[in-house]
CSV table of C-alpha atoms in Angstrom, one decimal:
chain,number,residue,atom,x,y,z
W,1,MET,CA,0.0,0.0,0.0
W,2,ILE,CA,2.8,2.4,0.9
W,3,ASP,CA,4.3,1.7,-2.6
W,4,VAL,CA,1.2,2.9,-4.3
W,5,ILE,CA,0.8,6.0,-2.1
W,6,LEU,CA,4.4,7.1,-2.6
W,7,ARG,CA,4.3,6.4,-6.4
W,8,TRP,CA,1.1,8.4,-6.7
W,9,SER,CA,2.5,11.3,-4.6
W,10,HIS,CA,5.6,11.3,-6.8
W,11,ILE,CA,3.6,11.5,-10.0
W,12,PHE,CA,1.2,14.0,-8.5
W,13,ALA,CA,4.0,16.3,-7.4
W,14,ALA,CA,5.8,16.0,-10.7
W,15,ALA,CA,2.6,16.9,-12.6
W,16,VAL,CA,2.0,19.9,-10.4
W,17,VAL,CA,5.6,21.2,-11.0
W,18,VAL,CA,5.8,20.6,-14.7
W,19,GLY,CA,2.2,21.7,-15.3
W,20,GLY,CA,2.9,24.8,-13.2
W,21,PHE,CA,5.9,25.7,-15.3
W,22,ALA,CA,4.0,25.2,-18.5
W,23,TYR,CA,1.1,27.4,-17.2
W,24,ALA,CA,3.5,30.1,-16.0
W,25,ARG,CA,5.5,30.2,-19.2
W,26,PHE,CA,2.8,29.9,-21.8
W,27,VAL,CA,-0.2,31.5,-20.1
W,28,LEU,CA,0.7,33.7,-17.1
W,29,TYR,CA,3.8,35.5,-18.2
W,30,PRO,CA,2.4,36.5,-21.6
W,31,ALA,CA,-0.8,37.7,-19.9
W,32,THR,CA,1.1,40.0,-17.6
W,33,ASN,CA,2.7,41.8,-20.5
W,34,ALA,CA,-0.5,43.7,-20.9
W,35,LEU,CA,-0.2,45.1,-17.4
W,36,GLY,CA,1.8,48.1,-16.3
W,37,GLU,CA,5.2,47.7,-14.6
W,38,ASP,CA,3.7,48.3,-11.1
W,39,GLU,CA,0.9,45.9,-11.6
W,40,GLN,CA,3.3,43.2,-12.9
W,41,ALA,CA,5.5,43.6,-9.9
W,42,LYS,CA,2.5,43.3,-7.5
W,43,LEU,CA,1.1,40.3,-9.4
W,44,ARG,CA,4.5,38.5,-9.5
W,45,GLU,CA,5.0,39.2,-5.8
W,46,GLY,CA,1.6,37.6,-5.0
W,47,ILE,CA,2.4,34.7,-7.2
W,48,ALA,CA,5.7,34.1,-5.5
W,49,ALA,CA,4.1,34.2,-2.1
W,50,ASN,CA,1.4,31.7,-3.1
W,51,LEU,CA,3.8,29.5,-5.0
W,52,ARG,CA,6.3,29.0,-2.1
W,53,PRO,CA,4.3,26.5,0.0
W,54,TRP,CA,3.4,24.5,-3.1
W,55,ALA,CA,7.1,24.6,-4.3
W,56,LEU,CA,8.5,23.4,-0.9
W,57,THR,CA,5.8,20.7,-0.5
W,58,SER,CA,6.4,19.4,-4.0
W,59,ILE,CA,10.2,19.3,-3.5
W,60,VAL,CA,9.8,17.4,-0.2
W,61,LEU,CA,7.3,15.0,-1.8
W,62,LEU,CA,9.5,14.4,-4.8
W,63,VAL,CA,12.6,13.8,-2.7
W,64,VAL,CA,11.0,11.5,-0.2
W,65,SER,CA,8.9,9.5,-2.6
W,66,GLY,CA,11.7,9.4,-5.2
W,67,SER,CA,14.2,8.1,-2.7
W,68,TYR,CA,11.8,5.4,-1.6
W,69,ASN,CA,11.0,4.4,-5.2
W,70,PHE,CA,14.7,4.4,-6.0
W,71,TYR,CA,15.6,2.2,-3.1
W,72,GLN,CA,12.8,-0.3,-4.0
W,73,VAL,CA,14.1,-0.6,-7.5
W,74,VAL,CA,17.8,-0.7,-6.8
W,75,SER,CA,17.4,-3.3,-4.0
W,76,SER,CA,16.3,-5.8,-6.6
W,77,GLY,CA,19.3,-5.1,-8.7
W,78,VAL,CA,19.6,-3.1,-11.9
W,79,ASP,CA,22.2,-2.6,-14.6
W,80,THR,CA,24.4,0.4,-15.3
W,81,ALA,CA,22.0,1.8,-17.9
W,82,TYR,CA,19.5,2.3,-15.1
W,83,HIS,CA,22.0,4.2,-12.9
W,84,MET,CA,23.1,6.3,-15.8
W,85,ALA,CA,19.6,7.4,-16.7
W,86,PHE,CA,18.7,7.9,-13.1
W,87,GLY,CA,21.8,10.1,-12.6
W,88,MET,CA,20.7,12.3,-15.5
W,89,LYS,CA,17.2,12.4,-14.1
W,90,PHE,CA,18.5,13.4,-10.7
W,91,LEU,CA,20.6,16.3,-12.1
W,92,LEU,CA,17.7,17.6,-14.1
W,93,ALA,CA,15.6,17.4,-11.0
W,94,LEU,CA,18.1,19.6,-9.2
W,95,HIS,CA,17.8,22.1,-12.0
W,96,VAL,CA,14.0,22.1,-11.7
W,97,PHE,CA,14.2,22.4,-7.9
W,98,ALA,CA,16.5,25.4,-8.2
W,99,MET,CA,14.2,27.1,-10.8
W,100,LEU,CA,11.2,26.4,-8.6
W,101,PHE,CA,12.9,27.9,-5.6
W,102,MET,CA,14.0,31.0,-7.6
W,103,LEU,CA,10.6,31.6,-9.1
W,104,SER,CA,8.9,31.3,-5.7
W,105,THR,CA,11.0,34.1,-4.4
W,106,PRO,CA,9.6,37.7,-4.7
W,107,PRO,CA,10.8,39.7,-7.7
W,108,SER,CA,14.0,41.6,-7.2
W,109,GLY,CA,12.6,44.9,-8.5
W,110,ASP,CA,15.3,45.0,-11.2
W,111,PRO,CA,13.4,44.9,-14.5
W,112,ALA,CA,16.4,43.2,-16.3
W,113,LYS,CA,16.5,40.4,-13.7
W,114,ASP,CA,12.7,40.0,-13.5
W,115,ALA,CA,12.5,39.8,-17.3
W,116,LYS,CA,14.4,36.5,-17.1
W,117,ARG,CA,11.6,34.8,-15.2
W,118,PRO,CA,9.8,33.5,-18.3
W,119,ARG,CA,13.0,32.1,-19.7
W,120,LEU,CA,13.7,30.4,-16.3
W,121,ALA,CA,10.2,28.8,-16.4
W,122,LEU,CA,10.8,27.6,-19.9
W,123,GLY,CA,14.1,26.0,-19.0
W,124,ALA,CA,12.5,24.3,-16.0
W,125,PHE,CA,9.6,23.1,-18.1
W,126,ILE,CA,11.9,21.6,-20.7
W,127,SER,CA,14.0,19.9,-17.9
W,128,GLY,CA,10.7,18.6,-16.4
W,129,LEU,CA,9.7,17.1,-19.7
W,130,MET,CA,13.0,15.4,-20.0
W,131,ILE,CA,12.6,14.1,-16.5
W,132,LEU,CA,9.2,12.6,-17.4
W,133,LEU,CA,10.8,10.9,-20.5
W,134,LEU,CA,13.6,9.5,-18.4
W,135,GLY,CA,11.2,8.2,-15.8
W,136,ALA,CA,9.3,6.4,-18.6
W,137,TYR,CA,12.5,4.9,-19.9
W,138,LEU,CA,13.6,3.9,-16.4
W,139,ARG,CA,10.3,2.1,-15.9
W,140,THR,CA,11.1,-0.1,-18.9
W,141,LEU,CA,14.4,-1.1,-17.5
W,142,HIS,CA,13.2,-2.7,-14.3
W,143,SER,CA,9.6,-3.9,-15.1
């Protein structure tokens, strides 16, 4: 039963993170371009404040459930291809966690820095998609 709960929580947290980056990059940031600079700053500050608990909860869920799932798989023995793909997935996950943390902090107030937020969201979204693909590949290696 714990296996199912942790696998579901891992998939749920990943879907929230990757879907959130897609929404931010392709819907939210383009919509804010129509606002004035002051309104954009207020909106982004509110978004960051509301995102932080979701970000931290998702990171904790992903680390705990991912560690458990990894231990369950590795304890039965896997080959080097699994470890290589998992290493890439883990490094990409660190990138996504860093972007999630950065985007959940309030805007700096510097327009040049804040203008990079959509690009950060896009990079994290692409990394998230690569993680999902690697997860599907890893599933084929140990099933």
